[in-house]
Amino acid sequence: MNSDCLFCKIINRELPSDIVFEDEELLAFNDISPQAPTHMLIIPKVHVATVNDLTEADAGLLGKLVLRARTLADENGIAKSGFRLVLNCNGEGGQTVYHLHMHLLGGRQLRGLG
Ligand code: AMP
Ligand code: ZN
């Protein structure tokens, strides 16, 4: 828990969010500013600031993030049509919230990566 972190506050219910999944290790909620019909964020409950801060010990956790995103895509009817998973890292990567999060985007034709 990082008391200055927006997503830690969401995990602790200090800030409201539209939660779509929760277990002991992960939380998923709808993005407040959706860029596609489906736009969810899947996050670990443990505070990891960026991809740069991951260690070998986090390999299992990362796998669970991807598998949960896949399941959420399936539940939202976009597994077959297609979706995108994004991890932004630091400023030039477009990261604005410094608690690791995976974007799940889908429900329309996605283009470009810039
Ligand atoms: P990133 O730019 O990769 O750091 O993504 C941060 C994402 O968090 C953006 O897509 C924001 O719209 C989203 N976001 C910021 N604040 C909230 C919030 N309170 N609830 C849900 N999503 C949020
Ligand atoms: Zn945090």
XYZ file of N, CA and C and ligand atoms in Angstrom:
366
model
N 0.850 -1.202 0.000
C 0.000 0.000 0.000
C 0.883 1.250 0.000
N 0.589 2.132 -0.936
C 1.273 3.424 -0.992
C 0.189 4.474 -0.783
N 0.276 5.214 0.304
C -0.835 6.094 0.700
C -1.063 7.243 -0.287
N -0.069 7.500 -1.167
C -0.245 8.564 -2.156
C -0.760 8.036 -3.495
N -1.006 6.736 -3.558
C -1.297 6.114 -4.859
C -2.803 6.013 -5.102
N -3.207 6.540 -6.250
C -4.630 6.524 -6.635
C -5.201 5.110 -6.662
N -4.472 4.179 -7.265
C -5.016 2.822 -7.410
C -4.975 2.058 -6.089
N -4.004 2.337 -5.221
C -4.051 1.744 -3.869
C -5.300 2.243 -3.134
N -5.660 3.492 -3.353
C -6.887 4.025 -2.724
C -8.130 3.344 -3.281
N -8.116 3.036 -4.557
C -9.250 2.285 -5.146
C -9.317 0.886 -4.532
N -8.169 0.231 -4.407
C -8.131 -1.118 -3.798
C -8.710 -1.063 -2.388
N -8.367 -0.025 -1.642
C -8.810 0.090 -0.237
C -10.165 0.765 -0.077
N -10.825 1.014 -1.194
C -12.171 1.628 -1.178
C -12.158 3.033 -0.585
N -10.998 3.685 -0.636
C -10.945 5.088 -0.217
C -11.414 5.988 -1.346
N -11.399 5.448 -2.574
C -11.941 6.146 -3.748
C -12.909 5.206 -4.443
N -13.992 5.737 -5.000
C -14.949 4.870 -5.698
C -14.410 4.418 -7.052
N -14.874 3.257 -7.490
C -14.554 2.796 -8.841
C -15.601 1.768 -9.246
N -15.618 1.447 -10.512
C -16.592 0.503 -11.059
C -15.896 -0.860 -11.200
N -15.886 -1.608 -10.107
C -15.124 -2.858 -10.037
C -15.846 -3.964 -10.808
N -15.067 -4.684 -11.621
C -15.638 -5.785 -12.408
C -15.103 -7.138 -11.971
N -14.002 -7.153 -11.241
C -13.445 -8.417 -10.744
C -12.547 -8.126 -9.548
N -12.564 -9.066 -8.588
C -11.637 -8.968 -7.465
C -11.341 -10.356 -6.937
N -10.064 -10.603 -6.643
C -9.706 -11.779 -5.852
C -8.607 -11.353 -4.879
N -7.893 -12.314 -4.307
C -6.902 -11.962 -3.283
C -5.757 -11.140 -3.843
N -5.440 -11.367 -5.119
C -4.243 -10.750 -5.705
C -4.517 -9.628 -6.685
N -5.696 -9.647 -7.305
C -5.969 -8.722 -8.413
C -7.257 -7.943 -8.206
N -7.319 -6.776 -8.851
C -8.563 -6.012 -8.945
C -8.700 -5.547 -10.398
N -9.918 -5.546 -10.910
C -10.171 -5.012 -12.246
C -11.360 -4.064 -12.167
N -11.258 -2.939 -12.882
C -12.330 -1.943 -12.867
C -12.353 -1.222 -14.206
N -13.506 -0.629 -14.485
C -13.639 0.111 -15.741
C -12.847 1.406 -15.691
N -12.163 1.700 -16.816
C -11.403 2.946 -16.907
C -12.366 4.133 -16.853
N -11.979 5.164 -16.123
C -12.846 6.338 -15.934
C -12.977 7.152 -17.228
N -12.040 6.961 -18.139
C -12.042 7.700 -19.408
C -11.852 6.708 -20.561
N -12.896 5.929 -20.847
C -12.720 4.803 -21.769
C -12.351 5.229 -23.187
N -11.381 4.516 -23.752
C -10.920 4.784 -25.122
C -11.511 3.798 -26.117
N -12.352 2.905 -25.639
C -13.004 1.896 -26.481
C -14.238 1.425 -25.720
N -15.182 0.755 -26.417
C -16.401 0.297 -25.729
C -16.096 -0.559 -24.493
N -15.087 -1.410 -24.583
C -14.572 -2.095 -23.393
C -13.210 -1.500 -23.075
N -13.070 -0.940 -21.911
C -11.766 -0.429 -21.464
C -11.689 -0.626 -19.957
N -10.984 -1.670 -19.595
C -10.822 -2.022 -18.177
C -9.358 -1.954 -17.806
N -9.120 -1.797 -16.524
C -7.761 -1.842 -15.981
C -7.682 -3.024 -15.031
N -6.655 -3.844 -15.195
C -6.428 -4.977 -14.305
C -5.140 -4.672 -13.546
N -5.226 -4.722 -12.221
C -4.069 -4.309 -11.412
C -3.769 -5.347 -10.330
N -2.489 -5.448 -9.953
C -2.164 -6.251 -8.776
C -2.514 -5.459 -7.518
N -2.909 -6.157 -6.467
C -3.203 -5.438 -5.219
C -1.928 -4.942 -4.538
N -0.832 -5.641 -4.782
C 0.442 -5.170 -4.246
C 0.887 -3.955 -5.063
N 1.437 -2.957 -4.378
C 1.869 -1.748 -5.082
C 3.202 -1.989 -5.782
N 3.156 -2.009 -7.105
C 4.360 -2.029 -7.954
C 4.202 -0.813 -8.847
N 5.171 0.101 -8.858
C 4.971 1.373 -9.548
C 4.961 1.221 -11.068
N 5.961 0.525 -11.601
C 6.093 0.435 -13.064
C 6.598 -0.951 -13.469
N 6.567 -1.207 -14.764
C 7.145 -2.450 -15.293
C 8.618 -2.552 -14.912
N 9.301 -1.416 -14.820
C 10.718 -1.426 -14.448
C 10.951 -1.986 -13.048
N 9.935 -1.960 -12.221
C 10.082 -2.406 -10.831
C 9.757 -3.884 -10.637
N 9.358 -4.560 -11.710
C 9.042 -5.985 -11.601
C 10.315 -6.805 -11.411
N 10.177 -7.914 -10.689
C 11.291 -8.848 -10.512
C 10.854 -10.235 -10.962
N 11.802 -11.146 -10.974
C 11.494 -12.541 -11.330
C 10.375 -13.090 -10.460
N 10.327 -12.634 -9.226
C 9.316 -13.140 -8.287
C 7.898 -12.742 -8.701
N 7.795 -11.758 -9.587
C 6.473 -11.279 -10.039
C 5.981 -12.002 -11.291
N 6.730 -12.982 -11.769
C 6.371 -13.641 -13.028
C 4.980 -14.279 -12.953
N 4.695 -14.925 -11.840
C 3.387 -15.566 -11.696
C 2.262 -14.554 -11.669
N 2.501 -13.458 -10.970
C 1.502 -12.388 -10.872
C 1.186 -11.807 -12.250
N 2.228 -11.600 -13.038
C 2.038 -11.067 -14.389
C 1.233 -12.030 -15.248
N 1.525 -13.309 -15.103
C 0.756 -14.310 -15.836
C -0.711 -14.246 -15.457
N -0.977 -14.065 -14.180
C -2.371 -13.984 -13.720
C -3.056 -12.738 -14.277
N -2.313 -11.638 -14.401
C -2.892 -10.417 -14.994
C -3.362 -10.697 -16.421
N -2.507 -11.346 -17.192
C -2.850 -11.626 -18.593
C -4.024 -12.591 -18.670
N -3.989 -13.629 -17.859
C -5.073 -14.619 -17.913
C -6.398 -14.019 -17.455
N -6.357 -13.141 -16.468
C -7.601 -12.482 -16.022
C -8.120 -11.560 -17.121
N -7.211 -10.844 -17.786
C -7.639 -9.973 -18.894
C -8.304 -10.810 -19.970
N -7.730 -11.954 -20.282
C -8.296 -12.851 -21.283
C -9.706 -13.294 -20.875
N -9.866 -13.647 -19.613
C -11.184 -14.077 -19.133
C -12.191 -12.926 -19.192
N -11.761 -11.735 -18.815
C -12.653 -10.568 -18.875
C -13.032 -10.258 -20.323
N -12.072 -10.412 -21.237
C -12.376 -10.216 -22.660
C -13.438 -11.209 -23.098
N -13.267 -12.438 -22.687
C -14.236 -13.483 -23.039
C -15.615 -13.134 -22.479
N -15.672 -12.751 -21.211
C -16.951 -12.437 -20.556
C -17.641 -11.233 -21.196
N -16.840 -10.351 -21.791
C -17.402 -9.151 -22.418
C -17.610 -9.308 -23.924
N -17.431 -10.533 -24.397
C -17.779 -10.833 -25.781
C -16.807 -10.314 -26.812
N -15.556 -10.029 -26.402
C -14.589 -9.484 -27.361
C -13.400 -10.416 -27.590
N -13.449 -11.613 -27.006
C -12.311 -12.530 -27.159
C -12.133 -12.915 -28.635
N -13.234 -13.229 -29.296
C -13.132 -13.690 -30.680
C -12.883 -12.533 -31.644
N -13.575 -11.418 -31.434
C -13.401 -10.270 -32.343
C -12.017 -9.653 -32.193
N -11.488 -9.685 -30.974
C -10.133 -9.196 -30.738
C -10.073 -8.087 -29.719
N -8.914 -7.976 -29.113
C -8.718 -6.963 -28.065
C -7.234 -6.657 -27.955
N -6.934 -5.666 -27.154
C -5.540 -5.244 -26.971
C -5.245 -5.148 -25.482
N -4.068 -5.645 -25.091
C -3.578 -5.496 -23.721
C -2.383 -4.559 -23.757
N -2.385 -3.552 -22.878
C -1.343 -2.523 -22.898
C -0.806 -2.304 -21.489
N 0.525 -2.248 -21.410
C 1.215 -1.845 -20.176
C 2.081 -0.640 -20.524
N 1.723 0.530 -20.062
C 2.526 1.717 -20.316
C 3.561 1.878 -19.200
N 4.767 2.279 -19.582
C 5.830 2.438 -18.576
C 6.481 3.808 -18.686
N 6.389 4.564 -17.588
C 7.042 5.876 -17.452
C 6.550 6.889 -18.502
N 7.158 8.045 -18.476
C 6.627 9.198 -19.204
C 6.458 8.989 -20.692
N 7.504 8.573 -21.362
C 7.412 8.429 -22.817
C 6.577 7.229 -23.218
N 6.345 6.332 -22.275
C 5.441 5.209 -22.539
C 3.989 5.578 -22.317
N 3.755 6.802 -21.800
C 2.378 7.260 -21.607
C 1.784 6.894 -20.265
N 2.629 6.485 -19.307
C 2.101 6.115 -17.995
C 1.773 7.380 -17.191
N 0.578 7.418 -16.651
C 0.156 8.567 -15.840
C -0.148 8.180 -14.403
N -0.481 6.910 -14.166
C -0.734 6.427 -12.803
C 0.353 5.413 -12.466
N 1.088 5.687 -11.388
C 2.269 4.879 -11.082
C 1.959 3.745 -10.113
N 0.977 2.949 -10.508
C 0.684 1.637 -9.920
C 0.425 0.743 -11.131
N 1.236 -0.273 -11.293
C 1.173 -1.129 -12.478
C -0.263 -1.490 -12.841
N -0.608 -1.324 -14.118
C -1.956 -1.663 -14.569
C -1.911 -2.116 -16.013
N -2.723 -3.099 -16.310
C -2.859 -3.579 -17.683
C -4.180 -3.077 -18.236
N -4.116 -2.372 -19.362
C -5.337 -1.941 -20.047
C -5.878 -3.102 -20.867
N -7.175 -3.316 -20.807
C -7.879 -4.230 -21.717
C -8.814 -3.368 -22.555
N -8.529 -3.334 -23.861
C -9.284 -2.490 -24.796
C -9.902 -3.344 -25.883
N -11.150 -3.074 -26.209
C -11.778 -3.792 -27.305
C -13.179 -3.291 -27.563
N -13.830 -3.930 -28.542
C -15.198 -3.556 -28.884
C -15.282 -2.625 -30.069
N -14.140 -2.261 -30.638
C -14.101 -1.507 -31.891
C -12.781 -1.847 -32.575
N -12.657 -1.486 -33.849
C -11.381 -1.717 -34.544
C -10.324 -0.783 -33.964
N -9.280 -1.356 -33.406
C -8.191 -0.558 -32.843
C -7.118 -0.359 -33.901
N -6.550 0.827 -33.923
C -5.527 1.148 -34.929
C -4.332 1.819 -34.245
N -3.186 1.701 -34.870
C -2.018 2.435 -34.429
C -1.580 2.064 -33.023
N -0.436 2.559 -32.669
C 0.077 2.343 -31.316
C 0.713 3.610 -30.776
N 0.673 4.688 -31.531
C 1.404 5.885 -31.126
C 0.644 6.749 -30.179
P -1.825 5.086 -17.969
O -1.846 6.308 -18.843
O -1.345 3.838 -18.672
O -1.066 5.334 -16.676
O -3.323 4.780 -17.612
C -3.964 5.308 -16.522
C -5.434 5.101 -16.749
O -6.106 5.254 -15.522
C -6.063 6.083 -17.741
O -6.648 5.363 -18.825
C -7.096 6.815 -16.901
O -8.274 7.134 -17.627
C -7.347 5.823 -15.784
N -7.834 6.383 -14.532
C -7.360 7.456 -13.877
N -8.039 7.669 -12.738
C -8.985 6.688 -12.670
C -10.010 6.351 -11.750
N -10.211 7.068 -10.629
N -10.809 5.288 -12.014
C -10.626 4.566 -13.141
N -9.656 4.818 -14.041
C -8.852 5.870 -13.823
Zn -0.505 1.698 -5.552
